[in-house]
Coordinates of C-alpha atoms in Angstrom, one line a residue:
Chain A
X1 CA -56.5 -96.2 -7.8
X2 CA -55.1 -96.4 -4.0
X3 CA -52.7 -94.4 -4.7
X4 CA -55.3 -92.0 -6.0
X5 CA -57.4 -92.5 -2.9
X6 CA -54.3 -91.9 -0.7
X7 CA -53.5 -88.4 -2.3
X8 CA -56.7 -87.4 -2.4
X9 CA -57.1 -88.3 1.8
X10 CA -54.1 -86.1 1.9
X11 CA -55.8 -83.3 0.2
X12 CA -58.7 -83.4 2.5
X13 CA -56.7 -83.5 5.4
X14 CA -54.9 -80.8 4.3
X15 CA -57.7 -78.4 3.9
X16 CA -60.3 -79.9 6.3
X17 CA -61.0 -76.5 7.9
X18 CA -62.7 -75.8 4.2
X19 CA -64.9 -79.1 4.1
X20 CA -65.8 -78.3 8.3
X21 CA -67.1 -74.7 7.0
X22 CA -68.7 -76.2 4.3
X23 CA -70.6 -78.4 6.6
X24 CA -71.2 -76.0 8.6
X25 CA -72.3 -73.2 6.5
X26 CA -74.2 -75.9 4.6
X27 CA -76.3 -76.7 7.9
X28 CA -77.0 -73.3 8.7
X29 CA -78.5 -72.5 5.1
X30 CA -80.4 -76.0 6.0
X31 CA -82.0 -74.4 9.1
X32 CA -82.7 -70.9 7.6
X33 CA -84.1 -72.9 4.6
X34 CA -86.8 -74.9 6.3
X35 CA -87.4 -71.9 8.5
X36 CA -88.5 -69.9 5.6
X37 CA -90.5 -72.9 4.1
X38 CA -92.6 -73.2 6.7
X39 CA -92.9 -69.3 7.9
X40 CA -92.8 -68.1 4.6
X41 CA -94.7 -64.6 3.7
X42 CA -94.3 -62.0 1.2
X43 CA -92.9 -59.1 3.0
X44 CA -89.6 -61.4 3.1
X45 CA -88.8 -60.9 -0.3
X46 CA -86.4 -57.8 0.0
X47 CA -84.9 -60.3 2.7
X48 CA -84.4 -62.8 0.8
X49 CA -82.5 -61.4 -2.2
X50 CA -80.1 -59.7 0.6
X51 CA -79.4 -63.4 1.9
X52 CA -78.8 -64.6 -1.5
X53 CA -76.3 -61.7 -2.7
X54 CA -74.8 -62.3 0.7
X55 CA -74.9 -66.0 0.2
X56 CA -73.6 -66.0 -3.5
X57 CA -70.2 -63.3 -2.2
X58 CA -69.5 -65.9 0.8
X59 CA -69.4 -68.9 -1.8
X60 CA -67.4 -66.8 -3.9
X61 CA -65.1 -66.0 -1.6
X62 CA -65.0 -69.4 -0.1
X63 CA -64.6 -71.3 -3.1
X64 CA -62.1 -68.9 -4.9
X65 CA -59.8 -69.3 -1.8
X66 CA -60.4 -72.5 -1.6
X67 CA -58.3 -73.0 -4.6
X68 CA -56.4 -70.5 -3.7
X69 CA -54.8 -72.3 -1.2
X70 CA -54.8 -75.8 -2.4
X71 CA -52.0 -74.1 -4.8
X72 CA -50.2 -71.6 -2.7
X73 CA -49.7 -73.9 0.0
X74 CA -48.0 -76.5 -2.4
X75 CA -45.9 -73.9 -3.9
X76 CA -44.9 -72.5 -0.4
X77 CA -44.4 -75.9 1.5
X78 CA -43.4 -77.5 -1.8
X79 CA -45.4 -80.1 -1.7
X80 CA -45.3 -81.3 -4.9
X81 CA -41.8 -81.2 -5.1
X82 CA -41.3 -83.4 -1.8
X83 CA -45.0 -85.8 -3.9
X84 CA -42.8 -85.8 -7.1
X85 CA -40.1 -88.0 -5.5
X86 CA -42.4 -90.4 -4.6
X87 CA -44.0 -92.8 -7.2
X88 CA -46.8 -90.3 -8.4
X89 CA -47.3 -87.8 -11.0
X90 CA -47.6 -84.3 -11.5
X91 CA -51.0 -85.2 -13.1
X92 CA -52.2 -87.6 -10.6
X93 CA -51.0 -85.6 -8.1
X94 CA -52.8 -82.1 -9.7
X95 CA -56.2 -84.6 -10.4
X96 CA -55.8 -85.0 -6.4
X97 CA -56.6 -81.9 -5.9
X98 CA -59.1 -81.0 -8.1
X99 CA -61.2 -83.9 -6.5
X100 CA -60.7 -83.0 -3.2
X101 CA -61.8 -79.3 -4.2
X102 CA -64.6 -80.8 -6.0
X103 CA -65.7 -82.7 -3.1
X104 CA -65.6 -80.0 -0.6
X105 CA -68.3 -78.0 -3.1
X106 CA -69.9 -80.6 -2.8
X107 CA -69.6 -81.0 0.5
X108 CA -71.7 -77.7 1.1
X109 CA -74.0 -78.4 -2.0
X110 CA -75.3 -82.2 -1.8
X111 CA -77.5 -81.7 1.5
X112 CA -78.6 -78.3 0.7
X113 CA -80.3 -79.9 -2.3
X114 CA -81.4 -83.1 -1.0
X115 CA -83.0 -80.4 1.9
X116 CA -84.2 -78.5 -0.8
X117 CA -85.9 -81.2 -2.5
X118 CA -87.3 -82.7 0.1
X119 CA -89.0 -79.2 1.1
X120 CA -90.4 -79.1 -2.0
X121 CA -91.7 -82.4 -2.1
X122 CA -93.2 -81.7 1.1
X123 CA -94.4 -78.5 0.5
X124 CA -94.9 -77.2 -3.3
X125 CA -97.6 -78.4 -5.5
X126 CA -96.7 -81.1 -7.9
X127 CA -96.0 -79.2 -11.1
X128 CA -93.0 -80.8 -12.8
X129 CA -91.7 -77.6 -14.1
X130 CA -90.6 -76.3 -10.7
X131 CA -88.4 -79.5 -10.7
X132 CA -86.7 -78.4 -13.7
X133 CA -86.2 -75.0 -12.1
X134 CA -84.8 -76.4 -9.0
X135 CA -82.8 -78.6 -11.1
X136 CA -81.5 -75.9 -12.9
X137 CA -81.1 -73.8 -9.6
X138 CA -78.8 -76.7 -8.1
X139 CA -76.6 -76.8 -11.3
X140 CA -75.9 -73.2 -11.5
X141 CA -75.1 -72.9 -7.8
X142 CA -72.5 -75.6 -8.3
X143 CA -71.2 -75.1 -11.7
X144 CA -70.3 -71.0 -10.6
X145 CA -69.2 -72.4 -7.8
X146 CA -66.6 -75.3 -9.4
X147 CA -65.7 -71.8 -11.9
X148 CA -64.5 -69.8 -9.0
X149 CA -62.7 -72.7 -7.2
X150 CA -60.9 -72.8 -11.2
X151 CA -60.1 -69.2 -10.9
X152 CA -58.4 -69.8 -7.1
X153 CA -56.5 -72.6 -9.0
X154 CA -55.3 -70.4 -11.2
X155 CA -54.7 -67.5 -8.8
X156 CA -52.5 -69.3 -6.4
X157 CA -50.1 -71.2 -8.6
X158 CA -47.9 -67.7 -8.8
X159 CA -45.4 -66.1 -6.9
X160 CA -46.8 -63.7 -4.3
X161 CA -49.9 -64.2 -2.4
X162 CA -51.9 -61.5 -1.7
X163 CA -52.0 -59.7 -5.5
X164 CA -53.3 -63.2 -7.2
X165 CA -55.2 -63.8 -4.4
X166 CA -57.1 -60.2 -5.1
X167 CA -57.1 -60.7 -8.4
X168 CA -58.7 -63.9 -8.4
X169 CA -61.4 -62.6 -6.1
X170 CA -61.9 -59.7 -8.5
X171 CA -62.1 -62.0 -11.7
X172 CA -64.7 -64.7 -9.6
X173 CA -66.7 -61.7 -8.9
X174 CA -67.1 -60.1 -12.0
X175 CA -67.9 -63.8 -13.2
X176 CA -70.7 -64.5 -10.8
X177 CA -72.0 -60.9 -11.2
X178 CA -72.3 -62.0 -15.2
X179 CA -74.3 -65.3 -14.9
X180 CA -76.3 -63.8 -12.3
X181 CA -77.5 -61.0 -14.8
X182 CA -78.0 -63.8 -17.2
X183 CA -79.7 -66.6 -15.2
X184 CA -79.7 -69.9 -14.6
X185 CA -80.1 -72.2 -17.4
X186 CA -79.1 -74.3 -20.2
X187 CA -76.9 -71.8 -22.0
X188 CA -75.7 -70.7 -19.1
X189 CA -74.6 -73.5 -18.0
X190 CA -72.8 -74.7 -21.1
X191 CA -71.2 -71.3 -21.3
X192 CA -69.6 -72.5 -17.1
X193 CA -68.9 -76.0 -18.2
X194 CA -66.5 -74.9 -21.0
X195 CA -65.2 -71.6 -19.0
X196 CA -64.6 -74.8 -16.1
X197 CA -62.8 -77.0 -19.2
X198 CA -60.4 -74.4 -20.0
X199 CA -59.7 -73.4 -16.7
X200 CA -58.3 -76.7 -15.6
X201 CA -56.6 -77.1 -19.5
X202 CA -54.5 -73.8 -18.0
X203 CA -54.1 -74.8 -14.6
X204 CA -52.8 -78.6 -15.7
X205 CA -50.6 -76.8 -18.2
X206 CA -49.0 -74.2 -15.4
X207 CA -49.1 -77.0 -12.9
X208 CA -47.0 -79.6 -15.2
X209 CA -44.8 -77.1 -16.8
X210 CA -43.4 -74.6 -14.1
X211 CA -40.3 -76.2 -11.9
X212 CA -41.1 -77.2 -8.7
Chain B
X1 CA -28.5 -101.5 -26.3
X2 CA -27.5 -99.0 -23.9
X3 CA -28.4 -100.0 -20.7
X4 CA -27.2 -96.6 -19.0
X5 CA -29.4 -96.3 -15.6
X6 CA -28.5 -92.2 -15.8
X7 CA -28.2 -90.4 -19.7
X8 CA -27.8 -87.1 -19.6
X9 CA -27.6 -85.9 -23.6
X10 CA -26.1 -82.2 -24.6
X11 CA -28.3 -80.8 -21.5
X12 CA -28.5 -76.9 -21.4
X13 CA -30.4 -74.8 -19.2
X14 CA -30.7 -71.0 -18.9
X15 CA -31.8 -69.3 -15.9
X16 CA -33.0 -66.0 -16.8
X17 CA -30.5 -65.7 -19.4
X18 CA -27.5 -67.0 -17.7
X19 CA -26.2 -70.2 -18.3
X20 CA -25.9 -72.4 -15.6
X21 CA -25.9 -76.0 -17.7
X22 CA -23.9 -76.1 -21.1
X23 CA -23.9 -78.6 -22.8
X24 CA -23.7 -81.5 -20.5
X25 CA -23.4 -85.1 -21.4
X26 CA -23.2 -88.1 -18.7
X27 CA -23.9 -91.9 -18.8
X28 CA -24.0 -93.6 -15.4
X29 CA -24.0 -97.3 -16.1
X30 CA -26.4 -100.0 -13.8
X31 CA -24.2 -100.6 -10.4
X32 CA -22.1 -97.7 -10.2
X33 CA -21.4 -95.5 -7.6
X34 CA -20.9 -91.9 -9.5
X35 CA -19.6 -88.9 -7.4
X36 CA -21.0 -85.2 -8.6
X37 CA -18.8 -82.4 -7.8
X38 CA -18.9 -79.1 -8.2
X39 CA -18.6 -75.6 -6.3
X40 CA -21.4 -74.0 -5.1
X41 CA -23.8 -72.8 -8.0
X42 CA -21.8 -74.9 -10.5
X43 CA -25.4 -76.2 -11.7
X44 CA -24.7 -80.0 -9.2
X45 CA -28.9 -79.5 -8.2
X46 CA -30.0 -78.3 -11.5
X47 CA -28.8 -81.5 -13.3
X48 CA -30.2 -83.3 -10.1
X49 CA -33.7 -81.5 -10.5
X50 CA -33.6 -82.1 -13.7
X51 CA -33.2 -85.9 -13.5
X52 CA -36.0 -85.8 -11.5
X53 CA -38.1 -83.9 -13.2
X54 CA -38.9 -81.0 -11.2
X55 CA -37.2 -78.7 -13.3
X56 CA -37.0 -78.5 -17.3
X57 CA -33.9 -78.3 -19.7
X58 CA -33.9 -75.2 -21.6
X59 CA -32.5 -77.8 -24.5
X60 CA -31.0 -81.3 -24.4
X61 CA -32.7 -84.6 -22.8
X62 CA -32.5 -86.8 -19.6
X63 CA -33.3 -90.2 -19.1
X64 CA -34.0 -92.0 -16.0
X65 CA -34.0 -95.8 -16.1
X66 CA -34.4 -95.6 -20.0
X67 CA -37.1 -93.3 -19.6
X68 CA -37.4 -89.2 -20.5
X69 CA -37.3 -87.5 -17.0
X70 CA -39.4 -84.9 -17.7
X71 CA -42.4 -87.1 -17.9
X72 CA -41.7 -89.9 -15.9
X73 CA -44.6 -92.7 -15.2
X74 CA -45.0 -93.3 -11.5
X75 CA -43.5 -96.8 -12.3
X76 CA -40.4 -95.4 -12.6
X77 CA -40.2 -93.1 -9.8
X78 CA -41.2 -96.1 -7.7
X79 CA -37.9 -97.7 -8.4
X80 CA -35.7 -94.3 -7.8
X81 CA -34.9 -93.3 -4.2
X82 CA -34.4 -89.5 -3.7
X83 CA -32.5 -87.3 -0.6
X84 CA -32.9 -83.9 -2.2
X85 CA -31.0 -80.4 -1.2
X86 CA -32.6 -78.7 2.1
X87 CA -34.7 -82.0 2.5
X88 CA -37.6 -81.2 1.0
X89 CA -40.4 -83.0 3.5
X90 CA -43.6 -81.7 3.9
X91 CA -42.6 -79.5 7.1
X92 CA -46.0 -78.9 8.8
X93 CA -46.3 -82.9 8.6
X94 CA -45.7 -84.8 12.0
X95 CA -42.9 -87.5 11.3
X96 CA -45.2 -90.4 11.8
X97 CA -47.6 -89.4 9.2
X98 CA -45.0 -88.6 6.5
X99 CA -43.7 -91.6 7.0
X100 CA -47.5 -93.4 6.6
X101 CA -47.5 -91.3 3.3
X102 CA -44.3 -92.3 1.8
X103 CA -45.0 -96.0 2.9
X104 CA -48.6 -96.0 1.4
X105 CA -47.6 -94.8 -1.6
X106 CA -44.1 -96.7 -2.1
X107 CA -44.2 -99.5 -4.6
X108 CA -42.0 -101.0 -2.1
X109 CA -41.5 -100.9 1.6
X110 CA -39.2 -102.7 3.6
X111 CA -40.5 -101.9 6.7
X112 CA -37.5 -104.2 8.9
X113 CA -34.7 -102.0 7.3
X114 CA -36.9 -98.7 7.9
X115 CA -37.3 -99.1 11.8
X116 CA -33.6 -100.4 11.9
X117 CA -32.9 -96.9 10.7
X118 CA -34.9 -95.1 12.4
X119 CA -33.6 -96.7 15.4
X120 CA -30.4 -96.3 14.6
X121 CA -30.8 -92.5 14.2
X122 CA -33.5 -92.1 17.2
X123 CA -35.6 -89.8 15.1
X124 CA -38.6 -88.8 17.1
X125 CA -42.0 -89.9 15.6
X126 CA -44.2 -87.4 17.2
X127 CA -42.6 -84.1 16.6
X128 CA -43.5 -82.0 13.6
X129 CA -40.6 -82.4 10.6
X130 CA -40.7 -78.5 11.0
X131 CA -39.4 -78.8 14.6
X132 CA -36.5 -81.5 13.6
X133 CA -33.2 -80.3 13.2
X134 CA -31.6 -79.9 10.0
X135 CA -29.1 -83.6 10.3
X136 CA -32.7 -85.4 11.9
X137 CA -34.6 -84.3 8.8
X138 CA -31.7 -85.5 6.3
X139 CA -31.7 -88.8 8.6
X140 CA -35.6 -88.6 8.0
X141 CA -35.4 -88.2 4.0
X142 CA -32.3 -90.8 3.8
X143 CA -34.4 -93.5 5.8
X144 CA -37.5 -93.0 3.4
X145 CA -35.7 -93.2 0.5
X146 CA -34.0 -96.4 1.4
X147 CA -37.1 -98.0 2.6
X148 CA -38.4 -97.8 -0.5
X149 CA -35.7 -100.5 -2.0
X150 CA -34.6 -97.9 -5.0
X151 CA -32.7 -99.2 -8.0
X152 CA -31.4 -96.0 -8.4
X153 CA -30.4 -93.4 -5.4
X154 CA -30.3 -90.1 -5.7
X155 CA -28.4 -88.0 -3.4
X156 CA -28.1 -84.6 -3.4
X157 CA -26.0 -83.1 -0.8
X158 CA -27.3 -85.7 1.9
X159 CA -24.4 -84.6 4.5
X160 CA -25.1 -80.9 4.5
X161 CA -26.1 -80.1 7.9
X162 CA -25.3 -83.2 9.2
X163 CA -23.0 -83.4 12.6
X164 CA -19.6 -85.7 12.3
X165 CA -20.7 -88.6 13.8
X166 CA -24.3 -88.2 12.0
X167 CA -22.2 -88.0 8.7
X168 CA -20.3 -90.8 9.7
X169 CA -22.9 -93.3 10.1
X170 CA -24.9 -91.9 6.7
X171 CA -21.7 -92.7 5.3
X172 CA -21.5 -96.6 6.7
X173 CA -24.8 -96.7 5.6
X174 CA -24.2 -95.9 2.4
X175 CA -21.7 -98.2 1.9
X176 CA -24.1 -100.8 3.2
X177 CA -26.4 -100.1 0.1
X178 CA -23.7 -100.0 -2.4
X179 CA -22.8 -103.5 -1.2
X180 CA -26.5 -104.8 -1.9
X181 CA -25.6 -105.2 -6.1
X182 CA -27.2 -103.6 -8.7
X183 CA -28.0 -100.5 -6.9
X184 CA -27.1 -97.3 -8.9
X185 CA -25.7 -94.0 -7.1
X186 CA -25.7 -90.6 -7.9
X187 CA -24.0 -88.7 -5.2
X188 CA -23.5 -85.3 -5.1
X189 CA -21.6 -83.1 -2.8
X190 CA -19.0 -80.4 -2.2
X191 CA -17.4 -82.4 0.7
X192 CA -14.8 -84.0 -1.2
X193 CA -13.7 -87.1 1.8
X194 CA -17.3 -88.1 1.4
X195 CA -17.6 -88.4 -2.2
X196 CA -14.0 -89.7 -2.1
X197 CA -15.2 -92.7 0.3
X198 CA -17.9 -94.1 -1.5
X199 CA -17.3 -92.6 -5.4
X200 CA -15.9 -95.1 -8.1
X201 CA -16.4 -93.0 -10.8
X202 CA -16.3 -88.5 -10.7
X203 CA -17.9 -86.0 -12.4
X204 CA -16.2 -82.3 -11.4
X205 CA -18.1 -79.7 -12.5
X206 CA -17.2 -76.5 -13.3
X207 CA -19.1 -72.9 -14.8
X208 CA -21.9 -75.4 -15.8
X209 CA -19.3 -77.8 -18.0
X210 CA -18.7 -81.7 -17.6
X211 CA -14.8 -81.2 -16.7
X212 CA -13.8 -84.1 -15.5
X213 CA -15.8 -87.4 -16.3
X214 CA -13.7 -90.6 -14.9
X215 CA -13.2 -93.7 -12.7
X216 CA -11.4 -92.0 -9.5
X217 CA -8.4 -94.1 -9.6
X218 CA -7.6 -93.4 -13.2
X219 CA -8.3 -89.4 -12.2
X220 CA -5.2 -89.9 -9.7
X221 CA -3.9 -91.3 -11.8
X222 CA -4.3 -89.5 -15.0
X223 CA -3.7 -85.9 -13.4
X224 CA -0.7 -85.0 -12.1
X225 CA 1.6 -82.2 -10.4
X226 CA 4.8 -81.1 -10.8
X227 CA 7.9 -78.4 -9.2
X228 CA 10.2 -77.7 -12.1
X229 CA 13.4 -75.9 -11.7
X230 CA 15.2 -74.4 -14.8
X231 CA 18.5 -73.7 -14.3
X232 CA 18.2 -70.3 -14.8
X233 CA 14.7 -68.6 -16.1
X234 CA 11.6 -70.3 -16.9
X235 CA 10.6 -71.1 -20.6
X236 CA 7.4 -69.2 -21.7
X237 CA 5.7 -71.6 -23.2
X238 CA 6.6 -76.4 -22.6
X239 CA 4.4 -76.7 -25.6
X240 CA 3.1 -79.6 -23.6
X241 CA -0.6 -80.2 -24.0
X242 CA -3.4 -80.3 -21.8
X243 CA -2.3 -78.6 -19.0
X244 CA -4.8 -78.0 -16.1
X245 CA -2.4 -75.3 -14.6
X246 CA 0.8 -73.9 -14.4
X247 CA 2.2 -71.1 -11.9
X248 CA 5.8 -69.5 -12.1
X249 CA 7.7 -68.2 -9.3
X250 CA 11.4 -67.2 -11.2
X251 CA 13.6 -70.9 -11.7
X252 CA 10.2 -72.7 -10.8
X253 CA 7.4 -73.8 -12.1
X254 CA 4.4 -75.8 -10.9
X255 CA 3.0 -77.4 -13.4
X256 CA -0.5 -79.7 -13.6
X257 CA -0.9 -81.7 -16.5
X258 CA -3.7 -84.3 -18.1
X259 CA -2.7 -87.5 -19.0
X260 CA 0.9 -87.5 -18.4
X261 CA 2.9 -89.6 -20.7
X262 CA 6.6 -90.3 -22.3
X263 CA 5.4 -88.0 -25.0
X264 CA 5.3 -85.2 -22.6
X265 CA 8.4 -85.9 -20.6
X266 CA 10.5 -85.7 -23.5
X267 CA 9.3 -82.8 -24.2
X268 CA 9.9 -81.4 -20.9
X269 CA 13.2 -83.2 -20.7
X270 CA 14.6 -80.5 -23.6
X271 CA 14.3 -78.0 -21.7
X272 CA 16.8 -79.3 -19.4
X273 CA 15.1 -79.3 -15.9
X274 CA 17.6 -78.7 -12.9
X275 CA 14.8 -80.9 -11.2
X276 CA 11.5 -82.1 -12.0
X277 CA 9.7 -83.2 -8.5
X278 CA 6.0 -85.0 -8.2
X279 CA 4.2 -83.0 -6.0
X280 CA 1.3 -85.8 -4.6
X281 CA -2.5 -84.7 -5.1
X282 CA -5.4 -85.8 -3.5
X283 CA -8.9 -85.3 -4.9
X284 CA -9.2 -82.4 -3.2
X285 CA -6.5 -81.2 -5.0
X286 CA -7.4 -81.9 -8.5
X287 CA -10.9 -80.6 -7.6
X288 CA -9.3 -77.0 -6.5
X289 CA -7.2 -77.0 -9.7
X290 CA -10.3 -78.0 -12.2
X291 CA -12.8 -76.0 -11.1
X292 CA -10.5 -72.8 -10.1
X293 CA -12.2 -70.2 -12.7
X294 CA -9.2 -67.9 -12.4
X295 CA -6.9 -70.5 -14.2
X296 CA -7.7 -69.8 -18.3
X297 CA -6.2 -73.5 -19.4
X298 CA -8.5 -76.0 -16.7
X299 CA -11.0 -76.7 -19.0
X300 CA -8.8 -77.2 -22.0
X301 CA -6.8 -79.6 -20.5
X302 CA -9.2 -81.5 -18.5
X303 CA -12.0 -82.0 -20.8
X304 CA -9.6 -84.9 -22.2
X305 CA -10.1 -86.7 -18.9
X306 CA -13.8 -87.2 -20.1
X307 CA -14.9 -91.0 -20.4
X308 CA -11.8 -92.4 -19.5

């Protein structure tokens, strides 16, 4: 478990320029969010869905490189290899990473919800079904988001750097535009769940099988 | 049971359709100090990788400390010290804080014996292991892999790069280990006096075979040379067996030959030598004549020196 807790520090450390933007991004999203709350009016609609197209293609990116370069960098510094000679394995080593991924979503998600349920608390009228929406809301944002940080996983455990790395932004794309289309919800977000599942099955399977 | 620290069982590996490892088999018992040569690209790294499990075998198994290398539990790998090829540290890592890594997550530290040698080679703490030069960072991965107390050491290359007197004191110091008992060493090189100072048993390997596989007394031993002078034109064929190599300049003959014997000097004795001289070898010369690919016999002579 300390061992677990070390590799995982290492992670972070690592990639700590990804967890500052995410706190960053994730307190300027705060800001605009309780701005619109409490100036809110209609002719800020059109706004709005630019901000969250623009908002959705930055997490996208972000995320998608994200993982990315959790894996190019170990292939390139060979990282694991130098990890592998030390009492640790290729699994624990790979489950690392996906945590330290996971928690840098997070990260950027966790106060942008609390915020957002605050808000509402504050502001909406008590009608339990917007919960439910907002609930709903929250999971998408961070399921598509764990997907496209799957896809960067993917992506960067091969040779070459900027092809995958394209590639990867092309297939997270055409993903987000699809559940987007589609719309948060329950199906929905079994359909990301399993897409996440088999996602890491491949990347723990490339990861524990290729030389290092 | 077999209590073999290293097993290496009929190991093969392809790399995109050459073969660089054919058929290998190796058992290095608990305590001994086993010396890997080979030419460059003779497959001396692969087997190591391998052993460690950073590569696979394309057929063929490896144990480490009685367990399958390719999926070793951390347990194990706790207990198995490492200097790899090209020191493979985390280079963007200051020295301090790949040393706070290794020590965190070591099963064992002994943290008296680490600052003695990092002492000893005055390796800066502060600079990035990027900015170290190529003997400080083999200094660097030696010191972490003894700190950790191994059972087994694995060392692959750990000279290359290194200056005289730097290769000098990694040699005293690897003496110093092999007199703390038990411990097991795999030690690999192409520089033949340092596997020749510290190696009780050799391995020589040669276009990915096992040539030579033998306590390095019994390989002086066991393999010897010879200046032959007929009196008048060489024979074409001694029928003698196993004969690494032979070369013929008119009346003589230089001859090296496996596991010499009676047998074989009777034979030789018909052919009614004008003289028959022992030329003296040293391991760098029975290295040069095993692994020489232009020489047919090597391999069938010298694969009887296996498991002597």
């Amino acid at each position: 478990m300390l061992k677990m807790l070390i590799l995982i520090k290492r992670e972070i450390y690592d990639h700590l320029h990804y967890f500052i933007a995410a706190l960053m991004l994730s307190a300027l999203f705060i800001m605009v969010s309780i701005s619109i709350a409490y100036n809110f009016y209609s002719e800020m609609v059109p706004m709005l869905i630019v901000v969250f197209f623009s908002v959705m293609s930055l997490l996208t990116i972000g995320f998608t490189s994200l993982g990315i370069s959790q894996m190019y960098t170990d292939k390139n510094r060979r990282i694991s290899a130098f990890l592998s000679t030390l009492p640790v394995t290729r699994d624990q080593i790979l489950t690392a990473r996906i945590i330290a991924g996971i928690l840098a979503i997070l990260t950027f998600y966790v106060p942008l919800i609390i915020t957002t349920f605050v808000l509402y608390n504050l502001l909406a009228p008590p009608i339990p079904i917007y919960e439910d929406v907002l609930f709903d809301i929250s999971a998408f944002f961070i399921l598509i988001s764990i997907a496209c940080y799957c896809i960067g996983l993917l992506c960067g455990w091969t040779p070459g750097r900027f092809f995958p790395s394209l590639s990867g932004l092309a297939l997270a794309c055409v993903l987000v535009q699809l559940v987007i289309v589609k719309g948060p919800g329950l199906s929905i977000s079994a359909i990301l769940i399993l897409f996440i599942i088999a996602s890491l099955i491949r990347v723990r399977q490339k990861f524990t099988s290729t030389a290092l | 049971m077999d209590e073999s620290v290293i097993k290496i069982e009929n190991l093969v590996k392809y790399f995109d359709g050459r073969c660089v490892l054919d058929g290998i088999n190796l058992k290095v018992s608990q305590g001994c100090v086993y010396g890997l040569l080979g030419r460059n690209g003779a497959g001396k790294t692969t087997i190591i990788r391998i052993l460690l499990g950073l590569d696979f075998p394309t057929r063929g198994q490896t144990f480490l400390l009685g367990d399958d290398s390719s999926s070793l539990p951390a347990e194990i790998r706790g207990r198995i010290g490492c200097v790899a090829e090209g020191h493979n540290l985390i280079q963007n890592y200051k020295v301090d804080k790949i040393i706070k890594l290794c020590k965190d997550i070591s099963l064992k530290w002994d943290n008296d014996f680490f600052e003695h040698l990092i002492e000893t080679f005055h390796l800066p703490l502060d600079r990035k292991v990027k900015d170290l030069s190529m003997g400080m960072r083999a200094q660097l991965n030696l010191s972490l892999a003894m700190a950790t107390e191994p059972e087994l050491l694995i060392l692959d290359d750990p000279t290359l790069g290194l200056d005289t007197v730097s290769r000098r004191q990694f040699l005293e110091l690897a003496a110093e280990i092999i007199q703390k008992q038990g411990r097991t060493i795999l030690f690999c090189s192409h520089i033949l006096s340092d596997v020749e100072r510290i190696a009780e048993r050799i391995g020589i390997m040669a276009a990915g075979k096992l040539v030579v596989d033998c306590p390095l007394e019994e390989l002086k031993k066991r393999v010897i040379k010879l200046r032959i002078i007929f009196p008048e034109k060489t024979p074409e064929s001694l029928y003698i067996t196993e004969i690494i190599n032979q070369q013929t300049d008119g009346r003589e003959m230089v001859l090296t030959v496996a596991n010499w014997n009676n047998q074989k000097q009777t034979i030789l004795e018909t052919f009614k030598p004008s003289s028959c001289t022992e030329i003296p070898m040293s391991l760098e010369d029975i290295f040069i004549e095993c692994t020489n690919p232009v020489r047919k016999p090597v391999f069938a002579g010298v694969e009887e020196i296996q498991n002597a």
